[in-house]
Short mmCIF file of C-alpha atoms in Angstrom, two decimals:
data_model
loop_
_atom_site.label_atom_id
_atom_site.label_comp_id
_atom_site.label_asym_id
_atom_site.label_seq_id
_atom_site.Cartn_x
_atom_site.Cartn_y
_atom_site.Cartn_z
CA MET A 1 13.51 18.01 -2.21
CA SER A 2 12.47 14.54 -1.10
CA ALA A 3 10.75 12.04 -3.40
CA GLU A 4 7.47 12.69 -1.54
CA THR A 5 7.67 16.48 -1.93
CA PRO A 6 5.59 17.73 -4.88
CA LEU A 7 7.48 19.50 -7.63
CA LEU A 8 4.70 22.10 -7.67
CA SER A 9 2.34 22.66 -4.76
CA VAL A 10 -0.55 25.12 -5.02
CA GLN A 11 -2.47 25.62 -1.79
CA ASN A 12 -5.56 27.77 -1.23
CA LEU A 13 -4.79 29.94 -4.26
CA SER A 14 -7.24 32.80 -4.75
CA ILE A 15 -6.92 35.43 -7.48
CA SER A 16 -8.88 38.67 -7.61
CA PHE A 17 -8.77 41.60 -10.03
CA ARG A 18 -9.46 45.28 -9.49
CA THR A 19 -12.20 46.32 -11.91
CA PRO A 20 -14.58 49.28 -12.32
CA LYS A 21 -17.16 47.06 -10.60
CA GLY A 22 -14.86 46.55 -7.64
CA VAL A 23 -12.58 43.68 -6.67
CA LEU A 24 -13.74 40.45 -8.31
CA LYS A 25 -12.48 37.04 -7.23
CA VAL A 26 -11.99 34.84 -10.31
CA VAL A 27 -10.16 31.93 -8.66
CA ASP A 28 -11.41 30.77 -5.29
CA SER A 29 -9.10 28.84 -2.97
CA ILE A 30 -7.87 26.07 -5.28
CA SER A 31 -5.27 23.49 -4.23
CA PHE A 32 -3.38 20.81 -6.15
CA ASP A 33 0.04 19.15 -6.33
CA ILE A 34 2.09 17.96 -9.29
CA HIS A 35 4.85 15.44 -8.65
CA ALA A 36 7.93 14.75 -10.73
CA GLY A 37 7.09 13.02 -14.01
CA GLU A 38 3.34 13.41 -13.50
CA CYS A 39 0.74 14.90 -15.85
CA LEU A 40 -2.16 16.83 -14.33
CA ALA A 41 -4.94 17.94 -16.68
CA VAL A 42 -6.91 21.01 -15.55
CA VAL A 43 -10.26 20.84 -17.33
CA GLY A 44 -13.20 23.19 -17.64
CA GLU A 45 -15.09 25.53 -19.95
CA SER A 46 -13.70 28.92 -20.96
CA GLY A 47 -13.99 31.37 -18.09
CA CYS A 48 -13.47 28.82 -15.31
CA GLY A 49 -10.10 30.26 -14.21
CA LYS A 50 -7.70 27.72 -15.71
CA THR A 51 -5.43 30.08 -17.65
CA VAL A 52 -5.29 32.79 -15.00
CA SER A 53 -4.24 30.14 -12.47
CA ALA A 54 -1.43 29.01 -14.77
CA LEU A 55 -0.26 32.58 -15.35
CA SER A 56 -0.07 33.14 -11.60
CA ILE A 57 2.22 30.12 -11.26
CA VAL A 58 4.82 31.66 -13.58
CA GLY A 59 4.31 35.17 -12.23
CA LEU A 60 2.83 36.67 -15.39
CA LEU A 61 -0.12 38.45 -13.81
CA ASN A 62 0.09 42.22 -13.42
CA ARG A 63 0.57 42.69 -9.70
CA LYS A 64 -0.96 46.17 -9.87
CA GLN A 65 -4.22 44.65 -11.08
CA ALA A 66 -4.19 41.15 -9.60
CA LEU A 67 -4.46 40.28 -5.92
CA ILE A 68 -3.00 36.85 -5.24
CA GLU A 69 -3.58 34.96 -1.99
CA GLY A 70 -2.39 31.53 -0.94
CA SER A 71 0.77 29.57 -1.59
CA ILE A 72 2.53 28.55 -4.82
CA ARG A 73 5.65 26.50 -4.12
CA PHE A 74 8.02 25.17 -6.78
CA LYS A 75 10.63 22.71 -5.49
CA GLY A 76 9.75 23.91 -2.01
CA ASN A 77 10.34 27.60 -2.79
CA GLU A 78 7.52 30.12 -2.50
CA ILE A 79 6.95 31.67 -5.94
CA SER A 80 4.37 34.27 -4.92
CA ALA A 81 6.96 36.05 -2.75
CA MET A 82 9.67 36.17 -5.44
CA GLY A 83 10.84 39.32 -7.19
CA GLU A 84 11.06 39.65 -10.96
CA GLU A 85 14.70 38.54 -11.17
CA GLU A 86 14.02 35.37 -9.22
CA LEU A 87 10.98 34.64 -11.36
CA ARG A 88 13.03 35.00 -14.53
CA SER A 89 15.41 32.34 -13.27
CA ILE A 90 12.47 29.93 -12.92
CA ARG A 91 10.64 30.75 -16.15
CA GLY A 92 12.01 28.65 -18.98
CA ARG A 93 14.56 26.77 -16.89
CA GLY A 94 12.34 25.55 -14.06
CA ILE A 95 8.91 25.96 -15.64
CA GLY A 96 8.31 26.09 -19.38
CA MET A 97 5.11 27.58 -20.80
CA ILE A 98 3.27 26.71 -24.00
CA PHE A 99 0.76 29.46 -24.69
CA GLN A 100 -2.68 29.04 -26.20
CA GLU A 101 -2.11 31.09 -29.37
CA PRO A 102 1.37 30.45 -30.81
CA LEU A 103 0.99 33.12 -33.50
CA SER A 104 0.45 35.71 -30.75
CA ALA A 105 3.05 34.25 -28.39
CA LEU A 106 5.87 34.01 -30.96
CA ASN A 107 7.82 37.13 -31.96
CA PRO A 108 6.70 37.97 -35.53
CA VAL A 109 9.97 39.72 -36.49
CA THR A 110 12.38 37.03 -35.26
CA THR A 111 13.02 33.65 -36.88
CA ILE A 112 11.87 30.49 -35.16
CA GLY A 113 15.45 29.27 -34.73
CA GLU A 114 16.52 32.58 -33.19
CA GLN A 115 13.71 32.45 -30.63
CA ILE A 116 14.55 28.91 -29.56
CA ALA A 117 18.26 29.74 -29.43
CA GLU A 118 17.51 32.74 -27.21
CA VAL A 119 15.93 30.43 -24.63
CA ILE A 120 18.99 28.17 -24.68
CA VAL A 121 21.44 31.07 -24.28
CA ALA A 122 19.41 32.77 -21.55
CA HIS A 123 18.89 29.73 -19.36
CA ARG A 124 21.80 27.42 -20.06
CA GLY A 125 24.75 29.71 -20.80
CA VAL A 126 25.44 28.17 -24.21
CA THR A 127 27.13 30.18 -26.99
CA TRP A 128 24.90 31.54 -29.75
CA LYS A 129 26.55 29.31 -32.35
CA SER A 130 25.91 26.18 -30.31
CA ALA A 131 22.42 27.38 -29.41
CA HIS A 132 21.47 27.76 -33.08
CA GLN A 133 22.56 24.19 -33.75
CA GLU A 134 20.63 22.94 -30.74
CA ALA A 135 17.56 24.87 -31.91
CA ILE A 136 17.56 22.88 -35.14
CA GLY A 137 17.83 19.69 -33.09
CA TYR A 138 14.79 20.66 -31.00
CA LEU A 139 12.76 21.34 -34.14
CA GLU A 140 13.73 17.90 -35.41
CA ARG A 141 12.76 16.39 -32.06
CA VAL A 142 9.22 17.75 -32.38
CA GLU A 143 9.05 16.18 -35.84
CA ILE A 144 9.18 19.32 -37.99
CA ALA A 145 10.36 18.39 -41.47
CA GLN A 146 13.40 20.25 -42.85
CA PRO A 147 14.24 21.73 -39.43
CA ASP A 148 17.24 23.70 -40.68
CA GLN A 149 15.03 25.50 -43.20
CA ARG A 150 12.19 26.05 -40.71
CA ALA A 151 14.64 27.52 -38.20
CA ARG A 152 15.31 30.35 -40.68
CA GLN A 153 11.63 31.09 -41.20
CA TYR A 154 9.30 33.48 -39.37
CA PRO A 155 6.14 32.44 -37.48
CA HIS A 156 3.77 33.59 -40.23
CA GLN A 157 5.52 31.26 -42.69
CA LEU A 158 4.59 28.16 -40.66
CA SER A 159 1.26 26.37 -40.45
CA GLY A 160 -0.71 26.35 -37.19
CA GLY A 161 0.48 22.84 -36.36
CA MET A 162 4.11 23.75 -37.04
CA ARG A 163 3.87 26.87 -34.88
CA GLN A 164 2.51 24.79 -32.01
CA ARG A 165 5.36 22.30 -32.45
CA ALA A 166 7.80 25.22 -32.43
CA MET A 167 6.27 26.38 -29.13
CA ILE A 168 6.80 22.90 -27.69
CA ALA A 169 10.41 22.96 -28.92
CA MET A 170 10.91 26.35 -27.26
CA ALA A 171 9.47 25.11 -23.98
CA MET A 172 11.73 22.05 -24.09
CA ALA A 173 14.82 24.10 -24.97
CA GLY A 174 15.20 25.48 -21.46
CA GLU A 175 15.20 21.88 -20.14
CA PRO A 176 12.51 22.67 -17.54
CA GLN A 177 11.24 20.30 -14.88
CA LEU A 178 7.62 21.33 -15.45
CA ILE A 179 5.82 22.33 -18.65
CA ILE A 180 2.49 24.17 -18.50
CA ALA A 181 0.57 23.70 -21.76
CA ASP A 182 -2.38 26.09 -22.09
CA GLU A 183 -4.90 24.71 -24.61
CA PRO A 184 -2.09 23.40 -26.86
CA THR A 185 -4.49 21.94 -29.45
CA THR A 186 -6.78 24.96 -29.94
CA ALA A 187 -7.67 25.63 -33.62
CA LEU A 188 -5.88 22.46 -34.80
CA ASP A 189 -7.62 19.70 -36.72
CA VAL A 190 -8.18 16.36 -35.00
CA THR A 191 -5.20 14.58 -36.60
CA ILE A 192 -2.78 17.37 -35.67
CA GLN A 193 -4.27 17.52 -32.16
CA ALA A 194 -3.39 13.87 -31.61
CA GLN A 195 0.15 14.39 -32.94
CA VAL A 196 0.74 17.43 -30.71
CA LEU A 197 -0.50 15.57 -27.62
CA GLN A 198 1.70 12.58 -28.43
CA LEU A 199 4.69 14.92 -28.78
CA LEU A 200 3.95 16.54 -25.43
CA ARG A 201 3.60 13.23 -23.64
CA LYS A 202 6.74 11.83 -25.30
CA ALA A 203 8.73 14.95 -24.45
CA THR A 204 7.73 14.72 -20.80
CA THR A 205 8.12 10.96 -20.36
CA ASP A 206 11.49 10.79 -22.14
CA ARG A 207 12.97 13.41 -19.81
CA GLU A 208 10.75 12.74 -16.78
CA VAL A 209 9.32 16.24 -17.05
CA SER A 210 6.04 17.05 -15.30
CA LEU A 211 3.15 18.41 -17.35
CA MET A 212 0.22 20.64 -16.45
CA LEU A 213 -2.22 20.38 -19.35
CA ILE A 214 -4.97 23.00 -19.49
CA THR A 215 -7.92 22.18 -21.71
CA HIS A 216 -11.69 22.47 -22.09
CA ASP A 217 -11.87 19.10 -23.86
CA LEU A 218 -12.02 16.00 -21.68
CA GLY A 219 -11.74 13.90 -24.82
CA ILE A 220 -8.05 14.70 -25.28
CA VAL A 221 -6.86 13.93 -21.75
CA ALA A 222 -7.83 10.27 -21.35
CA GLU A 223 -4.55 8.91 -22.70
CA THR A 224 -2.41 11.90 -21.75
CA SER A 225 -2.94 12.69 -18.07
CA ASP A 226 -2.39 10.79 -14.84
CA ARG A 227 -4.81 12.94 -12.86
CA ILE A 228 -7.60 15.39 -13.67
CA ALA A 229 -8.69 18.51 -11.81
CA VAL A 230 -12.05 19.85 -13.03
CA MET A 231 -12.62 23.59 -12.56
CA TYR A 232 -15.90 25.47 -12.67
CA ALA A 233 -16.44 29.18 -11.95
CA GLY A 234 -13.08 29.57 -10.23
CA GLN A 235 -13.32 26.46 -8.05
CA ILE A 236 -12.04 22.91 -8.30
CA VAL A 237 -15.16 20.73 -8.27
CA GLU A 238 -13.55 17.32 -8.73
CA GLU A 239 -10.05 15.85 -8.71
CA GLY A 240 -8.72 12.33 -8.98
CA ARG A 241 -7.02 9.76 -11.15
CA SER A 242 -7.97 10.22 -14.78
CA THR A 243 -9.42 6.72 -15.11
CA ASP A 244 -11.61 7.16 -12.03
CA VAL A 245 -12.90 10.62 -12.98
CA LEU A 246 -13.70 9.62 -16.55
CA ARG A 247 -15.30 6.27 -15.72
CA GLN A 248 -17.39 7.40 -12.77
CA PRO A 249 -17.71 11.17 -12.38
CA ARG A 250 -18.92 12.21 -8.93
CA ASN A 251 -19.75 15.84 -9.75
CA PRO A 252 -22.64 16.72 -12.11
CA TYR A 253 -20.49 19.18 -14.06
CA THR A 254 -17.83 16.53 -14.67
CA LEU A 255 -20.56 14.11 -15.68
CA ASP A 256 -21.92 16.56 -18.25
CA LEU A 257 -18.42 17.17 -19.63
CA VAL A 258 -17.93 13.42 -20.02
CA HIS A 259 -21.31 13.06 -21.74
CA SER A 260 -20.42 15.86 -24.16
CA ILE A 261 -17.52 13.83 -25.58
CA PRO A 262 -18.58 12.50 -29.02
CA SER A 263 -18.81 8.71 -29.05
CA PHE A 264 -19.31 6.04 -31.71
CA GLU A 265 -21.57 4.26 -29.23
CA ARG A 266 -24.06 7.13 -29.54
CA ARG A 267 -23.92 7.33 -33.33
CA GLY A 268 -27.15 8.79 -34.70
CA SER A 269 -28.03 10.52 -31.42
CA SER A 270 -27.90 14.25 -30.81
CA LEU A 271 -24.73 15.58 -29.21
CA ALA A 272 -25.07 16.15 -25.48
CA THR A 273 -24.59 19.76 -24.39
CA ILE A 274 -24.63 21.70 -21.13
CA ALA A 275 -27.38 24.33 -21.05
CA GLY A 276 -26.43 27.87 -20.07
CA ALA A 277 -22.97 29.35 -19.62
CA VAL A 278 -20.29 29.80 -16.98
CA PRO A 279 -21.35 32.73 -14.76
CA SER A 280 -19.30 35.90 -14.62
CA PRO A 281 -17.35 36.52 -11.38
CA ASP A 282 -19.63 39.48 -10.64
CA SER A 283 -22.71 37.25 -10.72
CA PHE A 284 -21.72 33.94 -9.14
CA PRO A 285 -24.87 32.28 -7.74
CA THR A 286 -25.26 31.48 -4.07
CA GLY A 287 -24.44 28.00 -2.88
CA CYS A 288 -23.08 25.63 -5.50
CA ARG A 289 -22.04 27.70 -8.50
CA PHE A 290 -23.19 25.04 -10.93
CA HIS A 291 -26.68 24.55 -9.49
CA PRO A 292 -28.54 26.84 -11.98
CA ARG A 293 -27.32 24.57 -14.81
CA CYS A 294 -27.43 21.28 -12.90
CA ARG A 295 -30.09 18.68 -13.69
CA PHE A 296 -29.61 17.04 -10.28
CA ALA A 297 -29.94 20.25 -8.23
CA VAL A 298 -32.19 20.36 -5.16
CA ALA A 299 -33.12 23.28 -2.92
CA ALA A 300 -30.18 22.67 -0.58
CA CYS A 301 -27.73 23.23 -3.45
CA ALA A 302 -28.48 26.96 -3.42
CA ALA A 303 -28.27 27.29 0.36
CA ALA A 304 -24.53 26.96 1.01
CA VAL A 305 -21.26 26.48 -0.86
CA PRO A 306 -20.45 22.76 -0.76
CA PRO A 307 -16.97 21.92 0.56
CA LEU A 308 -14.39 20.04 -1.48
CA GLU A 309 -14.70 16.67 0.22
CA THR A 310 -12.06 13.95 0.10
CA ILE A 311 -13.48 10.58 -0.91
CA GLU A 312 -11.92 7.25 -1.77
CA GLY A 313 -8.36 8.15 -0.81
CA ALA A 314 -6.81 10.61 -3.24
CA ARG A 315 -10.07 11.68 -4.85
CA SER A 316 -12.04 14.80 -3.96
CA VAL A 317 -15.39 16.23 -5.05
CA ARG A 318 -17.49 19.33 -4.41
CA CYS A 319 -21.16 18.25 -4.43
CA ILE A 320 -23.68 17.50 -1.69
CA ARG A 321 -25.15 14.73 -3.89
CA HIS A 322 -21.92 12.98 -4.82
CA GLN A 323 -23.00 9.79 -3.05
CA ASP A 324 -26.22 9.77 -5.06
CA LEU A 325 -24.25 10.40 -8.23
CA ALA A 326 -22.20 7.29 -7.52
CA SER A 327 -25.36 5.35 -8.28
CA LYS A 328 -25.29 4.23 -11.89
CA ALA A 329 -29.02 4.83 -12.18
CA LEU A 330 -28.65 8.52 -11.31
CA ALA A 331 -25.47 9.01 -13.31
CA THR A 332 -27.01 7.70 -16.51
CA SER A 333 -30.56 9.02 -16.17
CA ASP A 334 -32.08 12.31 -17.23
CA ARG A 335 -29.27 13.17 -19.64
CA ARG A 336 -29.78 16.60 -21.12
CA MET A 337 -29.82 16.53 -24.92
CA THR A 338 -30.33 19.70 -26.95
#
């Protein structure tokens, strides 16, 4: 793999599910690359297709129910064509996964240390005795106090923040080249959120591990990610360097997400919200899928699906009015407050 070759390359990925209502497409032709040592944040509201996209990357979707089209390549190898044995060799060792709900993801009848040690034994061929010692070291690395004691405890005996740290330790234990973190700060208070994000970034930068961070909160990615891909209703609607996307959004949905971040500059004002909800895959609107909620929508927005257009080099946006949105007057006017 050359230095220019992405560690992970997802091209034209579409995911559909067989349902009583027929086959529903929940992810629609998304593409992105993640290079070695890079952090990509995939941002959007619940129901936009972020988690299901991540699960397809590690082969955790039920192939009897899910129809996957497109290409998913890890280190140049096509994942979507791999059998279960090949996928197992990649999970943990090549790609580590931090799931959204650690209490559900962790085995309730096995100690934390045992679960981390199992990853080490399975992927690195270490003896159980050595693996148990390493497990304690990983717990210490994620700043869990009294790691030897915590290693002997069960998931229900740890706080939410500790369980999330244990999940990070488990993901690190396989020494992967890419970690996918699915909403790693859900249900954690603000202080613990910051600590968990710092741990993730430190873990990836120290070992030059790539990170795919999935979140609905743009506020947590500013200092964590190198690039941002914004998803809405199964499509990527904007992608670019984090600083560019956050400072000057070119898609109305991204703009509304940025405006919804609480700010001291707007102290005393009502919090900005986005009216409506993400549409269900069985009722996606015609044209731009965001247009029913968009305050900048015009008649043409409902006529045809806008393409994902490359602008300003490595940046891309899906909106027929992105040039208008570049105007500061339009970007800052008519802000919806409810």
